[in-house]
PDB file of C-alpha atoms in Angstrom:
ATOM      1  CA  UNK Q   1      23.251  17.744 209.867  1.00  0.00           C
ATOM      2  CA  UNK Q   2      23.854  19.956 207.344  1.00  0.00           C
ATOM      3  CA  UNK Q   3      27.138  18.573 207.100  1.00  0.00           C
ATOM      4  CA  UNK Q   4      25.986  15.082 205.734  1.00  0.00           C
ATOM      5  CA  UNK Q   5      23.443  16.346 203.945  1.00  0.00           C
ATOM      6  CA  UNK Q   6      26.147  17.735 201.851  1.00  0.00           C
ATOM      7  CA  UNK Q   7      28.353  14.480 202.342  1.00  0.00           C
ATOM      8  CA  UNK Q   8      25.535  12.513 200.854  1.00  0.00           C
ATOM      9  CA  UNK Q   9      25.103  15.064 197.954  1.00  0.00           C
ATOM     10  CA  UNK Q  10      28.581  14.253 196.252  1.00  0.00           C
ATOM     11  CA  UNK Q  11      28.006  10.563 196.939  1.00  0.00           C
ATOM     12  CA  UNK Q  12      24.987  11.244 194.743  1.00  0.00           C
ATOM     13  CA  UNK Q  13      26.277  13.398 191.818  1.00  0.00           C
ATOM     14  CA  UNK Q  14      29.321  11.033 191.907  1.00  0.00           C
ATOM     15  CA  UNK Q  15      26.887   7.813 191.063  1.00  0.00           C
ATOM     16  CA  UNK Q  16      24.780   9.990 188.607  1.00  0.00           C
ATOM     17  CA  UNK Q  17      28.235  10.719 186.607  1.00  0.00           C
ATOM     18  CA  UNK Q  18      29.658   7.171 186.051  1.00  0.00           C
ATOM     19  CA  UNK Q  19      26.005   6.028 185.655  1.00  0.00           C
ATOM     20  CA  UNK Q  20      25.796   8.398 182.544  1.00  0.00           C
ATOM     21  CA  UNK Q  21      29.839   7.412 181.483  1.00  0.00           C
ATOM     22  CA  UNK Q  22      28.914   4.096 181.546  1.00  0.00           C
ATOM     23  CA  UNK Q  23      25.680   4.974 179.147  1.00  0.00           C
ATOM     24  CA  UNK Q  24      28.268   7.077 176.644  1.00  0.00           C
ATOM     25  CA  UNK Q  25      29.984   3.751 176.398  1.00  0.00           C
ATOM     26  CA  UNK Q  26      27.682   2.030 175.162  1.00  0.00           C
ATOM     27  CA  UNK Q  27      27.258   3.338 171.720  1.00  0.00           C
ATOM     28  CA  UNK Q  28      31.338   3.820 171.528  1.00  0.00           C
ATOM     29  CA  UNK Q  29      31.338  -0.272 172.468  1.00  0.00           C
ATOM     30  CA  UNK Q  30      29.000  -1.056 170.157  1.00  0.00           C
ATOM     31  CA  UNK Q  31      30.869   1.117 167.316  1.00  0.00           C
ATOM     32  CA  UNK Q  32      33.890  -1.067 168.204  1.00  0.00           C
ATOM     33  CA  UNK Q  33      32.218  -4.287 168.583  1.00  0.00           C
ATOM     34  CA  UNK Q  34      30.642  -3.322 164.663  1.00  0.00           C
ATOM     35  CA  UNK Q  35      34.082  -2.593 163.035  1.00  0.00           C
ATOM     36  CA  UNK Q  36      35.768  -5.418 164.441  1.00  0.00           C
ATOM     37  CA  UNK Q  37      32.721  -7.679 163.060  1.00  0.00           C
ATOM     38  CA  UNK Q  38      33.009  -5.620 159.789  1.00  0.00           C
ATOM     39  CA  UNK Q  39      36.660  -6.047 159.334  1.00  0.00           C
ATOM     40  CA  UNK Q  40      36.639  -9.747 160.433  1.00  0.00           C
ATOM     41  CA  UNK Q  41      33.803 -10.394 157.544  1.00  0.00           C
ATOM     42  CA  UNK Q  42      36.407  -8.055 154.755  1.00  0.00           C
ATOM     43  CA  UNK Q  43      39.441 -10.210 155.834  1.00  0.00           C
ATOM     44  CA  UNK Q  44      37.314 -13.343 155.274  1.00  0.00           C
ATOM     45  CA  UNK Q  45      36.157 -12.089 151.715  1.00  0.00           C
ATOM     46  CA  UNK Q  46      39.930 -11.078 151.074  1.00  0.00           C
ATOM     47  CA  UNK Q  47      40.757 -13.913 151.637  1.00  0.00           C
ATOM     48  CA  UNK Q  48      38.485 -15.634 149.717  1.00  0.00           C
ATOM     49  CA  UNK Q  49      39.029 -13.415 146.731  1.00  0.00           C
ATOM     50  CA  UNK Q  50      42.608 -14.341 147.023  1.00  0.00           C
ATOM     51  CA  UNK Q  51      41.787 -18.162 147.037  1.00  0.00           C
ATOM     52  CA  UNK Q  52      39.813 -17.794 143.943  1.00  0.00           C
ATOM     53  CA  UNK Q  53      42.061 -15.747 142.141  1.00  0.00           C
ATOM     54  CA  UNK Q  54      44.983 -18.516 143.185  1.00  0.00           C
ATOM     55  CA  UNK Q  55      43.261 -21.557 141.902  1.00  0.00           C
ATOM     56  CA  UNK Q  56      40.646 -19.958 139.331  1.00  0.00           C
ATOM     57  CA  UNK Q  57      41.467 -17.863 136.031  1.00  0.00           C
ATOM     58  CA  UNK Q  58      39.540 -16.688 133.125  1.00  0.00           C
ATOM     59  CA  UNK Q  59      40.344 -14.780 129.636  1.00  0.00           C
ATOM     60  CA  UNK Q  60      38.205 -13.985 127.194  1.00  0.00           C
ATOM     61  CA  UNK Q  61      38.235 -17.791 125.139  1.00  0.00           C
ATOM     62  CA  UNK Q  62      39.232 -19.754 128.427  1.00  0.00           C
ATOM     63  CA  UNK Q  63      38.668 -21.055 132.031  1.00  0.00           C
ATOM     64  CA  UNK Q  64      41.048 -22.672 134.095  1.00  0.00           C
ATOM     65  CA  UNK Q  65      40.488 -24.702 137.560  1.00  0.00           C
ATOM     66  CA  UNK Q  66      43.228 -25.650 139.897  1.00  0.00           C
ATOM     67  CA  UNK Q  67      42.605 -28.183 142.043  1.00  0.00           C
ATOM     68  CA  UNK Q  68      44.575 -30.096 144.468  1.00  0.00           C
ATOM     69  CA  UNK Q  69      44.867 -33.844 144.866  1.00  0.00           C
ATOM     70  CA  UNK Q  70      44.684 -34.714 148.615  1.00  0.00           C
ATOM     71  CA  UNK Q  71      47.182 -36.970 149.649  1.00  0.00           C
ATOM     72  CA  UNK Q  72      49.768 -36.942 146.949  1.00  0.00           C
ATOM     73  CA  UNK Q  73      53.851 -35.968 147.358  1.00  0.00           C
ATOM     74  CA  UNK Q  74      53.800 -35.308 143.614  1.00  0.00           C
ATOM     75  CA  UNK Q  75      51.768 -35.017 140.555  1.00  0.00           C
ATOM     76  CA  UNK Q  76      49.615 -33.183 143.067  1.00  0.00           C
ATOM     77  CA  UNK Q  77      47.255 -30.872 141.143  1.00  0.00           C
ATOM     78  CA  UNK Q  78      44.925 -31.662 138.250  1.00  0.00           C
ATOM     79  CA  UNK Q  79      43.817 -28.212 135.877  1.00  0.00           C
ATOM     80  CA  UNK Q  80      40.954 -28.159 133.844  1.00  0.00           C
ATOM     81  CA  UNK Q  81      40.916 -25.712 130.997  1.00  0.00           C
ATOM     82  CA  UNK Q  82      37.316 -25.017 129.669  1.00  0.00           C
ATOM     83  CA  UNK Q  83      36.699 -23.068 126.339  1.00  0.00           C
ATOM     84  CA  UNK Q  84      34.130 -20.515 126.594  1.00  0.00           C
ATOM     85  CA  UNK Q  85      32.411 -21.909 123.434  1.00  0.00           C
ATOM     86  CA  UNK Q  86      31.536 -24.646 125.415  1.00  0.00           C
ATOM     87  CA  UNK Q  87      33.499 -26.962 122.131  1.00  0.00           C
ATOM     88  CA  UNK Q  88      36.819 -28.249 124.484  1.00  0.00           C
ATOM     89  CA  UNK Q  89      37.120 -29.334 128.093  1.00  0.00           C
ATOM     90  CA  UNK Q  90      40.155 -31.219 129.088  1.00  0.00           C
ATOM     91  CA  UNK Q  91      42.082 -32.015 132.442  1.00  0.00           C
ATOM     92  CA  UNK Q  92      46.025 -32.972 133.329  1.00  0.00           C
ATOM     93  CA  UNK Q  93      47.614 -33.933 136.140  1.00  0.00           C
ATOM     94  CA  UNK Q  94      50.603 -31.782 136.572  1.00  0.00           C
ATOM     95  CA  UNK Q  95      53.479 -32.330 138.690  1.00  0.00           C
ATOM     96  CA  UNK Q  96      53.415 -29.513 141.267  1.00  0.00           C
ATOM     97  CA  UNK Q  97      54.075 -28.913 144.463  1.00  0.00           C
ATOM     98  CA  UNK Q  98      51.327 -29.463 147.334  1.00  0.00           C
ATOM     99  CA  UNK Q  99      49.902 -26.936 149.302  1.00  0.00           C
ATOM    100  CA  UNK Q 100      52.542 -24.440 146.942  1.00  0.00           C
ATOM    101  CA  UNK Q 101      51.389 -24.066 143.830  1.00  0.00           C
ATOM    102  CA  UNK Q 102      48.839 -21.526 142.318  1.00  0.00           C
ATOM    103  CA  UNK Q 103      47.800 -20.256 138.394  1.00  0.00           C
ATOM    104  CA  UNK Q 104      49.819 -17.135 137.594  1.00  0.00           C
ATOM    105  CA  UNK Q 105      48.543 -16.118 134.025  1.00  0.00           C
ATOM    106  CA  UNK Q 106      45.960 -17.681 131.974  1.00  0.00           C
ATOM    107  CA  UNK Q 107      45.567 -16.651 128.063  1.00  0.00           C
ATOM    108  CA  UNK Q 108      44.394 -17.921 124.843  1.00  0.00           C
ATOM    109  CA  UNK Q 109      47.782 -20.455 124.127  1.00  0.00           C
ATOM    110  CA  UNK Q 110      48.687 -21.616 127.441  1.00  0.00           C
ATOM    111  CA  UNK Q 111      48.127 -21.710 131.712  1.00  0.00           C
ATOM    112  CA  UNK Q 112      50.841 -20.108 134.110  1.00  0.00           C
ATOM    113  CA  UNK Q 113      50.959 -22.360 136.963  1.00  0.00           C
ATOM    114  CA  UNK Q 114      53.997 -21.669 139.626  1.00  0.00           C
ATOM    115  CA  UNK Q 115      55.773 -23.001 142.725  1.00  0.00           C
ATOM    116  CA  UNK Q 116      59.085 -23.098 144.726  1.00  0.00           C
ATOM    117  CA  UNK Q 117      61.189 -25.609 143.818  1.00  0.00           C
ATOM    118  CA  UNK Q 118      63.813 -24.888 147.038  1.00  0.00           C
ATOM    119  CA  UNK Q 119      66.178 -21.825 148.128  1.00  0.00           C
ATOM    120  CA  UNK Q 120      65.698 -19.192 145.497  1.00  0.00           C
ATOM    121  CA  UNK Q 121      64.358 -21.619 142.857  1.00  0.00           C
ATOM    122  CA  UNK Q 122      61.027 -21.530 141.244  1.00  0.00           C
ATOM    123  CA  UNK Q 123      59.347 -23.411 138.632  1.00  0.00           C
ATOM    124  CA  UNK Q 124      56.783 -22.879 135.816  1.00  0.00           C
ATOM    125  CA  UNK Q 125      54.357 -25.326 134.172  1.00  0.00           C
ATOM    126  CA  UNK Q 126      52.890 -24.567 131.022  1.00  0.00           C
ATOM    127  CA  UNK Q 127      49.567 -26.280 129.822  1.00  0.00           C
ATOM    128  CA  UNK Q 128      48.207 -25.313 126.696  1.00  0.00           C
ATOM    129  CA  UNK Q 129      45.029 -24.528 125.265  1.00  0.00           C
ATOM    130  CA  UNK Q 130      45.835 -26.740 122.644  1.00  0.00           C
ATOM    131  CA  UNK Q 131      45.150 -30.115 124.438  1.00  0.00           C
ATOM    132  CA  UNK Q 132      47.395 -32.513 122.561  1.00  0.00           C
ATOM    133  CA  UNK Q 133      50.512 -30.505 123.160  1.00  0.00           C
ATOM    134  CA  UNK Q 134      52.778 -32.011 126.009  1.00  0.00           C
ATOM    135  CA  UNK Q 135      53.062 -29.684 129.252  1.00  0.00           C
ATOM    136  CA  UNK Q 136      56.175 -27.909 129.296  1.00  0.00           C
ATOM    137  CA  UNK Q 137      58.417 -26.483 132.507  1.00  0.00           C
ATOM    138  CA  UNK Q 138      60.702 -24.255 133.288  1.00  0.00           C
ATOM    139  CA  UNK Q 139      63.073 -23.000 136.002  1.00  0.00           C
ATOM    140  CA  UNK Q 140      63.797 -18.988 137.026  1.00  0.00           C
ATOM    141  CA  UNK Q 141      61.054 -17.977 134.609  1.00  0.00           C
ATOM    142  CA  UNK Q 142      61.088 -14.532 133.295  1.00  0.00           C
ATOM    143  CA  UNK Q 143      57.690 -13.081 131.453  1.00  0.00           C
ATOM    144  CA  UNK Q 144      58.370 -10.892 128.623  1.00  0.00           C
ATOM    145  CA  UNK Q 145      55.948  -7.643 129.737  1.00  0.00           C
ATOM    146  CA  UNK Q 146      54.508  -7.166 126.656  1.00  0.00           C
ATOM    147  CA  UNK Q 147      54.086 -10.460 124.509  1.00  0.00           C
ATOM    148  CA  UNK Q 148      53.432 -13.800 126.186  1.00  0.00           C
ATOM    149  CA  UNK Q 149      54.600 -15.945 123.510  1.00  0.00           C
ATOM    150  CA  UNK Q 150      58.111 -15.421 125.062  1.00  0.00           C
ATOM    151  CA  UNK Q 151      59.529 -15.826 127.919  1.00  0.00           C
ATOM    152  CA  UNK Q 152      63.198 -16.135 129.535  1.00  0.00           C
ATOM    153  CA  UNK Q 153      64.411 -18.946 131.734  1.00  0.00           C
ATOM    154  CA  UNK Q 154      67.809 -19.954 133.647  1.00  0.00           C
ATOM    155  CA  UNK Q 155      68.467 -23.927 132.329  1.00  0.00           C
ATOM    156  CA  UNK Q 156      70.830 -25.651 135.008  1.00  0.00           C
ATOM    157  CA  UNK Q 157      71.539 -23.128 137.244  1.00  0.00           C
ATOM    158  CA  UNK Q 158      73.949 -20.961 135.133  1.00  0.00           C
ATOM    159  CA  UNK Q 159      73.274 -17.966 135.855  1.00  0.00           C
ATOM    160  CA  UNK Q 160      75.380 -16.844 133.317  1.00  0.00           C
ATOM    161  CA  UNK Q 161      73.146 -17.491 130.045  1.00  0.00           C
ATOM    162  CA  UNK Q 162      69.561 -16.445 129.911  1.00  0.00           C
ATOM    163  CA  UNK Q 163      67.495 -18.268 127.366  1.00  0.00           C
ATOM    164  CA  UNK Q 164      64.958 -16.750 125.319  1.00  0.00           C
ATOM    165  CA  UNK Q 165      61.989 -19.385 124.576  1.00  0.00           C
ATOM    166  CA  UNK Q 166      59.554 -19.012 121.861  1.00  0.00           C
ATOM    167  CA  UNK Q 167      56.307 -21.129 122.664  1.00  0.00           C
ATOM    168  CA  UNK Q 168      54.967 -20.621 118.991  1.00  0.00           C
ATOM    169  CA  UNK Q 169      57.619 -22.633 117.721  1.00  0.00           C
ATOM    170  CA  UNK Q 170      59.938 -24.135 120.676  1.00  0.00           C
ATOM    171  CA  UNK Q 171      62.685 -22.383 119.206  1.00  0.00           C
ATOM    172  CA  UNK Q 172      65.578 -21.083 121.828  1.00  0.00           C
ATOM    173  CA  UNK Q 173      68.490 -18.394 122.250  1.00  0.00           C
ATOM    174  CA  UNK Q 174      70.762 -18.228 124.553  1.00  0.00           C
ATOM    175  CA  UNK Q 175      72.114 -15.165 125.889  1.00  0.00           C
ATOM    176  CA  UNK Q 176      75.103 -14.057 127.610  1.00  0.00           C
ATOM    177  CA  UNK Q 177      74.465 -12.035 130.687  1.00  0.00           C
ATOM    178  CA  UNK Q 178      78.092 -12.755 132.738  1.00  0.00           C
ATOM    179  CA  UNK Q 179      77.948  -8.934 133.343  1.00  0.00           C
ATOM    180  CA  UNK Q 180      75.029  -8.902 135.534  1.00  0.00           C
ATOM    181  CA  UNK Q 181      74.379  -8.436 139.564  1.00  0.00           C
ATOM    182  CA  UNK Q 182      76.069 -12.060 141.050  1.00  0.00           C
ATOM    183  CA  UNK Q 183      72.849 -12.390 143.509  1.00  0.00           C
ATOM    184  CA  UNK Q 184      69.916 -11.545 141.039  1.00  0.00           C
ATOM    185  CA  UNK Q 185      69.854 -15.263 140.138  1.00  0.00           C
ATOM    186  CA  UNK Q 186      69.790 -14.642 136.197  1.00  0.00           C
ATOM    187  CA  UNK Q 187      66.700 -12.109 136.929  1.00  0.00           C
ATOM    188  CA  UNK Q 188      66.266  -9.229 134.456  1.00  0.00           C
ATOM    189  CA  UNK Q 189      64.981  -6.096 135.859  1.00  0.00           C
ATOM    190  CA  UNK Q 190      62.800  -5.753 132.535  1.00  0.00           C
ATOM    191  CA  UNK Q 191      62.276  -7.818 129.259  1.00  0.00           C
ATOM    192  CA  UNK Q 192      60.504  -5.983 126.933  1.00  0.00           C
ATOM    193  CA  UNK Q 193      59.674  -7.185 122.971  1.00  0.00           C
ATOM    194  CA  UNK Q 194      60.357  -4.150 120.430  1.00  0.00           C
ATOM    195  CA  UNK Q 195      59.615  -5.515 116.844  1.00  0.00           C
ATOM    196  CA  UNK Q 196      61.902  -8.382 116.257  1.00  0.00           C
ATOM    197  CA  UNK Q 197      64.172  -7.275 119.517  1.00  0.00           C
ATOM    198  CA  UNK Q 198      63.659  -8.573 123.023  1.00  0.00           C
ATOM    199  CA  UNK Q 199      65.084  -5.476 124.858  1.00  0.00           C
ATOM    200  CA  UNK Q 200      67.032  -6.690 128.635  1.00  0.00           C
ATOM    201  CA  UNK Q 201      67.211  -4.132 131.641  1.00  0.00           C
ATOM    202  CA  UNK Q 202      69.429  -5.178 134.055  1.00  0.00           C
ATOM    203  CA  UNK Q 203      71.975  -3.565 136.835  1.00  0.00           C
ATOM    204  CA  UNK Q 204      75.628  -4.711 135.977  1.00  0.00           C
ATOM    205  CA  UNK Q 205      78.054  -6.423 138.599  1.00  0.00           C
ATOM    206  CA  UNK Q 206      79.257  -2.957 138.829  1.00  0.00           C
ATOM    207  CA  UNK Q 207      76.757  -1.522 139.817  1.00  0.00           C
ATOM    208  CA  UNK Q 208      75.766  -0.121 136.176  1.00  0.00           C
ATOM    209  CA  UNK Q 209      72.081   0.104 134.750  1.00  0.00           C
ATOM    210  CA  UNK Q 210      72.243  -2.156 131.278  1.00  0.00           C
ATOM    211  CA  UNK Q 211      70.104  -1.856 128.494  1.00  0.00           C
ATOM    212  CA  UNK Q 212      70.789  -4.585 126.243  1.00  0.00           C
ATOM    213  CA  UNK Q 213      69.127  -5.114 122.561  1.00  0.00           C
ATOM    214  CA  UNK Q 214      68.343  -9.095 121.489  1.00  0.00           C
ATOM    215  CA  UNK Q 215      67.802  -9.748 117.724  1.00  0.00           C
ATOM    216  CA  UNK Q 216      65.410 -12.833 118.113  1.00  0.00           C
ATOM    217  CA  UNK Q 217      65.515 -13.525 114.246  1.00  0.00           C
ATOM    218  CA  UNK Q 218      66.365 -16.517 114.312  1.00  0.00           C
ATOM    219  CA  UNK Q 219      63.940 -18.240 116.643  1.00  0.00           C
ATOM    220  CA  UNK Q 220      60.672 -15.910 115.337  1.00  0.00           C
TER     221      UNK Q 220
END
């Protein structure tokens, strides 16, 4: 007798112990069950915040909208830029590609917006504040870090020359960069503007950090 009565004992303690594991899992599920929720709902506003950021951009004279045309192989996004005085509010159609294309910069002479144009190829539309100027586009765009009324571009896939635009006056200078890395497809590491110098950082097809000086003179 006494026997079960001790068989019966550890049957008991035994239920009494996953009764109360079971109850310590319940706050540790409900813990889990919480952050997943919570990091579902922060992906969702990531995402979001990415979206906007994409297809929305503001300055301190300016907003610009991105917005896609459904339906359309080309000319397949139309960008509103709205001045902040509430005195200009214009739209063009700009010939982008769908589901690829997104604002990149937006300030007070022009808006960034970009896309892939195939293998390492990328394009560059310019639309400009000013609403009667035509859009503009370029390939293998390079932004100058410090002053956005430059910028360097690749024309026709030679690598070779990088050319130095001015947007305040659509003047152009081509430069000879044969020296540098084969595969960096005409990219600077750097461009920075120094007083009437555009200043080029770049590694060398020998494997060489460059530092090359630009007098832009003649297209300021």
């Amino acid at each position: 007798m006494k026997k079960y009565f001790i068989f019966f004992l550890f049957i008991f303690l035994g239920c009494q112990k996953d009764t109360n594991k079971e109850k310590s899992n319940v706050p540790t599920l409900r813990k889990e069950k919480s952050l997943k929720e919570s990091t579902k709902t922060n992906k969702i506003e990531s995402d979001n915040e990415y979206l906007e950021s994409i297809y929305n951009c503001e300055n301190n004279k300016f907003i610009s909208v991105l917005e896609e045309i459904p339906n359309r192989n080309s000319d397949a996004y139309k960008l509103t830029i709205i001045s902040k005085k509430g005195n200009s509010k214009f739209t063009k159609i700009i010939d982008t590609r769908p589901k690829m294309s997104q604002i990149h910069e937006c300030n007070n002479l022009y808006t960034e917006v970009g896309f892939p144009c195939g293998g390492p190829c990328y394009s560059r539309v310019f639309v400009f504040t000013d609403k009667n100027r035509p859009i503009e586009q370029y390939s293998y765009v390079q932004k100058v870090k410090n002053n956005s009324n430059f910028i360097a571009h690749i024309k026709n896939e030679e690598f070779e020359k990088l050319i130095i635009h001015n947007f305040t006056n659509s003047k152009e200078l081509s430069v000879n960069i044969s020296d540098a890395i084969l595969l960096n497809n005409g990219q600077m590491d750097s461009l920075i503007f120094a007083k009437d110098n555009l200043v080029l950082y770049y590694m060398s097809n020998k494997n060489k950090s460059i530092v090359k000086k630009i007098n832009l003179k003649l297209i300021l």
